[in-house]
XYZ file of C-alpha atoms in Angstrom:
340
model
C 116.308 93.733 68.697
C 115.690 96.019 71.227
C 115.618 99.193 70.212
C 118.656 101.625 69.999
C 116.821 104.995 69.276
C 118.209 106.453 73.256
C 121.716 105.336 71.416
C 123.772 108.030 70.076
C 124.098 107.877 66.163
C 127.443 108.072 65.613
C 130.658 105.752 68.186
C 133.946 106.194 67.463
C 137.013 104.888 66.788
C 140.597 104.851 65.672
C 141.898 103.941 62.626
C 145.694 103.091 61.117
C 146.543 105.080 58.221
C 150.028 104.507 57.219
C 151.845 101.763 58.298
C 154.051 103.271 60.789
C 157.977 103.073 60.190
C 160.254 103.120 63.083
C 158.032 104.410 66.428
C 154.534 105.394 65.778
C 153.185 108.537 65.188
C 149.898 110.107 65.311
C 149.598 111.058 61.756
C 149.909 107.114 61.632
C 146.759 107.273 62.376
C 143.198 108.671 62.784
C 140.178 109.098 65.456
C 136.849 108.702 63.509
C 132.978 109.415 63.845
C 131.459 106.230 62.234
C 128.127 105.248 62.077
C 126.667 103.426 65.067
C 126.838 99.963 64.270
C 123.933 97.207 63.835
C 124.246 93.889 65.541
C 123.624 91.565 62.986
C 122.051 87.495 62.895
C 123.487 86.384 66.389
C 124.832 88.981 67.225
C 124.965 91.989 70.022
C 125.498 95.186 70.133
C 128.012 96.640 73.253
C 129.330 99.761 74.586
C 132.972 98.898 75.276
C 133.314 100.610 79.504
C 137.625 99.512 79.859
C 139.685 98.795 76.503
C 143.483 97.422 76.259
C 146.138 98.841 74.396
C 149.333 96.046 74.413
C 152.444 95.953 73.055
C 152.093 93.448 70.755
C 150.015 95.739 68.950
C 152.902 96.957 66.560
C 153.623 93.914 65.158
C 149.606 94.257 64.230
C 150.425 98.414 62.692
C 153.273 96.172 60.036
C 152.128 94.040 56.998
C 155.119 91.415 57.957
C 154.177 88.285 57.588
C 153.812 87.459 61.198
C 151.400 84.491 63.937
C 148.254 86.723 64.031
C 147.319 89.564 60.364
C 148.367 92.818 60.181
C 145.854 95.632 60.853
C 143.719 96.493 58.181
C 144.712 99.979 56.296
C 141.910 102.688 56.688
C 139.792 100.088 59.053
C 139.106 100.750 62.591
C 141.624 98.601 64.864
C 140.655 95.771 66.576
C 142.235 95.061 70.651
C 140.931 93.317 73.777
C 138.607 94.517 75.740
C 135.812 95.049 77.960
C 131.748 96.908 77.758
C 128.031 96.304 78.044
C 125.740 94.707 75.742
C 122.513 97.391 74.837
C 120.968 95.717 72.817
C 120.701 91.777 71.621
C 118.073 89.163 70.996
C 121.665 86.881 71.287
C 119.868 83.749 73.839
C 122.693 83.691 76.345
C 123.071 87.432 76.275
C 121.122 89.899 77.397
C 121.028 93.738 77.945
C 123.105 95.198 80.883
C 125.170 92.068 80.864
C 128.864 92.338 80.561
C 131.104 90.678 77.681
C 134.543 90.393 77.582
C 135.548 90.491 73.636
C 138.183 91.589 71.373
C 136.378 94.332 69.577
C 138.372 97.808 70.919
C 139.476 100.759 69.599
C 135.903 101.982 69.013
C 132.954 102.972 71.671
C 130.310 100.654 70.252
C 130.717 97.745 68.469
C 128.381 94.709 67.312
C 130.364 91.450 68.709
C 129.770 88.062 68.010
C 128.191 86.490 70.799
C 130.340 83.380 70.340
C 133.388 85.627 70.509
C 131.759 86.957 73.625
C 132.540 85.836 76.795
C 130.424 87.155 79.523
C 131.695 87.875 82.808
C 130.654 88.786 86.669
C 131.158 92.597 87.760
C 130.164 91.744 91.320
C 133.136 89.223 91.087
C 135.478 90.828 90.386
C 136.733 94.742 89.054
C 135.440 94.505 85.047
C 138.788 96.386 84.272
C 140.383 92.885 85.550
C 139.353 91.061 82.763
C 141.327 92.176 80.783
C 144.353 92.635 82.726
C 145.465 89.929 85.967
C 143.168 87.865 85.561
C 142.726 88.072 81.681
C 145.089 87.973 78.659
C 148.232 88.771 80.380
C 147.493 86.877 83.375
C 146.928 83.527 81.730
C 150.103 84.087 79.856
C 151.927 84.314 83.053
C 150.565 81.735 84.051
C 151.083 79.936 80.989
C 154.621 80.899 79.943
C 156.085 80.079 83.339
C 154.649 77.483 84.489
C 154.314 75.398 80.881
C 156.609 76.725 79.180
C 159.417 77.444 81.724
C 158.557 74.317 82.860
C 158.115 76.396 86.755
C 159.016 74.106 89.548
C 159.421 74.854 93.130
C 163.029 76.297 94.439
C 163.967 77.811 91.224
C 165.852 81.194 90.567
C 163.660 83.126 88.541
C 164.818 85.804 86.832
C 161.543 88.300 84.683
C 162.700 91.372 82.735
C 159.515 94.026 81.791
C 159.289 93.279 86.193
C 156.716 95.956 86.768
C 154.577 95.396 83.247
C 150.693 94.400 83.197
C 152.533 90.622 82.735
C 156.123 90.271 84.156
C 154.875 90.871 87.683
C 152.635 88.519 88.045
C 155.325 85.756 86.658
C 156.862 87.401 89.253
C 154.739 86.696 92.530
C 152.779 83.633 90.971
C 156.567 82.725 90.940
C 156.669 83.652 94.681
C 154.021 81.617 95.016
C 154.732 78.204 94.186
C 157.405 78.257 96.099
C 161.172 79.482 94.199
C 163.635 80.446 96.025
C 164.492 83.798 94.543
C 163.535 86.326 92.349
C 165.150 88.751 90.152
C 162.968 91.613 88.604
C 163.995 94.622 86.034
C 161.873 97.448 85.606
C 163.422 101.086 84.203
C 162.408 103.582 87.704
C 163.753 102.758 91.241
C 159.386 103.184 91.286
C 159.662 100.342 90.370
C 162.162 98.951 91.268
C 160.401 99.552 94.826
C 157.196 98.935 93.891
C 158.461 95.043 93.195
C 159.867 94.297 96.341
C 158.014 96.215 98.314
C 155.343 95.759 97.486
C 155.302 92.565 94.405
C 157.454 90.182 97.537
C 160.291 90.216 95.125
C 163.616 89.720 96.626
C 165.352 91.597 94.726
C 165.315 94.222 91.225
C 167.395 96.845 89.898
C 166.614 99.307 87.375
C 168.014 98.396 84.146
C 169.447 101.793 83.229
C 171.344 101.934 85.895
C 174.158 100.880 84.502
C 175.998 96.518 82.183
C 171.814 94.348 82.604
C 174.342 91.161 83.071
C 176.426 92.822 85.772
C 174.060 93.841 88.033
C 172.087 90.211 87.651
C 175.239 88.942 88.453
C 174.781 91.103 91.667
C 171.113 90.100 92.200
C 172.055 86.251 91.044
C 175.176 85.696 91.938
C 174.472 80.866 92.450
C 172.945 81.994 88.431
C 169.394 82.590 87.352
C 167.053 79.250 86.984
C 164.178 80.375 84.814
C 164.109 83.722 82.958
C 160.180 85.388 80.900
C 161.936 87.983 78.713
C 159.655 90.156 78.531
C 162.118 92.944 76.423
C 164.834 90.530 73.989
C 168.464 92.455 73.074
C 170.533 92.892 76.307
C 168.331 90.762 79.479
C 167.856 88.269 77.078
C 171.900 88.039 76.542
C 172.453 88.504 80.468
C 169.868 85.772 81.433
C 171.770 83.253 78.778
C 175.404 84.323 81.031
C 173.301 83.564 84.385
C 171.665 80.636 83.344
C 172.675 77.302 85.281
C 172.648 74.717 84.318
C 169.292 72.819 82.468
C 168.492 76.380 82.290
C 164.912 77.676 80.805
C 164.006 80.972 79.192
C 160.905 80.702 78.069
C 160.460 84.730 75.350
C 157.219 85.971 75.478
C 157.948 90.397 72.964
C 160.867 91.335 72.958
C 160.609 95.588 73.273
C 163.519 96.431 73.115
C 162.772 96.016 69.083
C 159.762 96.507 68.749
C 160.454 100.014 66.554
C 163.820 99.541 65.174
C 163.442 99.614 61.562
C 167.291 97.083 61.584
C 166.971 93.971 62.689
C 168.603 93.613 66.180
C 171.761 91.780 66.470
C 171.380 88.449 67.873
C 172.576 87.496 71.438
C 177.298 86.949 71.608
C 176.467 84.260 74.286
C 174.105 81.619 72.823
C 177.239 78.633 72.926
C 176.531 78.667 76.452
C 173.268 77.147 75.935
C 175.478 74.086 74.709
C 177.842 74.393 77.877
C 174.648 75.198 79.996
C 172.052 72.014 77.866
C 169.966 75.089 78.660
C 166.293 76.288 75.820
C 164.856 79.154 74.663
C 161.095 79.004 73.999
C 159.152 81.330 72.746
C 155.527 81.087 73.533
C 151.842 82.392 71.791
C 149.035 82.874 75.084
C 146.325 81.860 71.703
C 148.245 78.254 72.155
C 147.051 77.656 75.904
C 143.608 78.726 76.585
C 142.756 75.471 77.302
C 144.130 76.257 80.983
C 142.230 78.931 80.760
C 139.411 77.571 83.783
C 143.178 76.312 86.071
C 144.970 79.620 85.818
C 140.742 81.421 86.757
C 140.101 78.441 89.570
C 143.857 79.642 90.868
C 144.234 82.290 90.558
C 141.127 84.513 91.406
C 140.788 83.466 94.705
C 145.334 85.024 95.549
C 143.977 88.192 93.765
C 140.471 88.376 96.068
C 142.712 87.877 98.789
C 144.989 90.268 98.323
C 148.275 87.056 97.677
C 148.010 88.056 94.408
C 148.904 91.743 93.881
C 148.269 93.571 90.755
C 148.171 98.068 89.216
C 146.820 99.053 86.296
C 147.651 102.717 84.781
C 144.252 103.766 83.161
C 144.287 106.371 80.614
C 140.700 108.535 80.844
C 138.572 108.873 77.719
C 138.659 107.477 74.292
C 140.164 109.746 72.856
C 143.581 109.048 74.324
C 144.070 105.652 73.214
C 146.523 106.500 70.869
C 148.720 108.043 73.332
C 148.264 105.241 75.835
C 149.210 103.037 73.591
C 152.514 104.855 73.209
C 153.174 104.800 76.664
C 153.119 101.601 76.815
C 155.146 100.995 74.121
C 158.071 104.115 76.546
C 157.895 102.057 79.231
C 155.078 105.345 81.604
C 152.664 102.484 82.717
C 152.864 100.464 86.218
C 150.809 97.096 85.569
C 148.441 96.992 83.747
C 147.533 99.992 80.626
C 144.099 100.915 80.831
C 141.706 103.058 78.784
C 138.396 103.881 80.039
C 135.754 105.305 79.146
């Protein structure tokens, strides 16, 4: 094993200490110092450089039965991370290599080699492997093309469109021949970004009035695809504007993540009978077979500037929790990243 004597004796990390009720509070978490992890057989020691915070992490803070195990109380949390290998005796991963893994919320991680994906910092900035070329990018790609079965000429509506996933969905739809792309966001600045930089045909601030009316005004001839990141009134509005044979891909429902009571469902589900529409939820973990195709197709668009992306970067692991809470508030434009 490589020499670790020059490394610090401790690694700072975030623990979940109580399960949040409603909005997470700072006292639900603890920022602690732990002994520097010592990699075991088949593991490498990674110094994390960028950490990801994502809305789905709110679900893991609950102990309700879900598609992924909850965070354990009193133990370090997890999430996407990119870092540099600082100790290794594993063939194929050398000191100085950079890897993508899922032991975030900490400075140093002992990562099992088979769970580490080598990434090239010369091909793209390291942070992009957590966003536009990473899990959020693949989420956009799989949800739009496979779950929503997008086809050329479709009119597409995306909620949370200035977020990491939503912004990429709209741009992918345009690059693949959508007739019209509409996005919703939570500020005038984000609306301007969607139209002026990301190339959406129309966008609106959902705080300016009823979503159903703003969507009808933006898409008077209806929509064929709705990519849902928000749920609530956005989902109801999309059902109301759905054309015959329309498809709704449910990626997330950030509007209800912190509710303490179940949110009522859309009141107009019966309209799916008339439109022969369908709603389908999906998880990116079911679509990793698309990863090579996704990178092959999307990386050149990122490199050429045809597909634009934004990152909101928060400095310092001590601010990891605030960055996460910022995602729930919608403070970010594009992918929220913590830089260590």
